[in-house]
Coordinates of C-alpha atoms in Angstrom, one line a residue:
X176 CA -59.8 106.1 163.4
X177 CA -56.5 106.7 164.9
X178 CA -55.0 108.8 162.0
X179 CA -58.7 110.9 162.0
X180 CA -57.6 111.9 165.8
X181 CA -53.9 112.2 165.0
X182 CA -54.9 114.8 161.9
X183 CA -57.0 116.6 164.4
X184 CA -54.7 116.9 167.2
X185 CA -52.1 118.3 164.1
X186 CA -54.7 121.2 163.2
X187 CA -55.4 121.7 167.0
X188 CA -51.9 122.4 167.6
X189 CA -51.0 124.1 164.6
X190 CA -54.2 126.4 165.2
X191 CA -52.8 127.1 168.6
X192 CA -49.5 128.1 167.0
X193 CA -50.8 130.5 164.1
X194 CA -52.9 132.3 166.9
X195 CA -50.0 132.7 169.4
X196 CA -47.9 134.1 166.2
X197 CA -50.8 136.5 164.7
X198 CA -51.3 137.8 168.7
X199 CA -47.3 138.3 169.1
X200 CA -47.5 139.9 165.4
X201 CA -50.7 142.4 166.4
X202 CA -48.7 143.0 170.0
X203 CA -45.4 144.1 167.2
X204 CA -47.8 146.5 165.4
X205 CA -49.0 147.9 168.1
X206 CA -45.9 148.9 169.6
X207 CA -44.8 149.9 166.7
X208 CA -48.0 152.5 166.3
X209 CA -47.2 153.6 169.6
X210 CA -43.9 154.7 168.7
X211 CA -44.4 156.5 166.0
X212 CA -48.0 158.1 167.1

């Protein structure tokens, strides 16, 4: 029971982490298509 809530509270955060990335990485692109547009 313990190591079910531990693996969850592993996915939660790495979840949390892969979104930040993916919104810092669209925020990139988009600057980047600014500049050159």
């Amino acid at each position: 029971m313990n190591s079910l809530y531990e693996l969850e509270s592993v996915r939660q955060e790495y979840r949390g982490r892969t979104a930040l990335e993916l919104d810092s990485l669209v925020l990139e692109s988009g600057h980047l298509l600014g500049v050159q547009g």
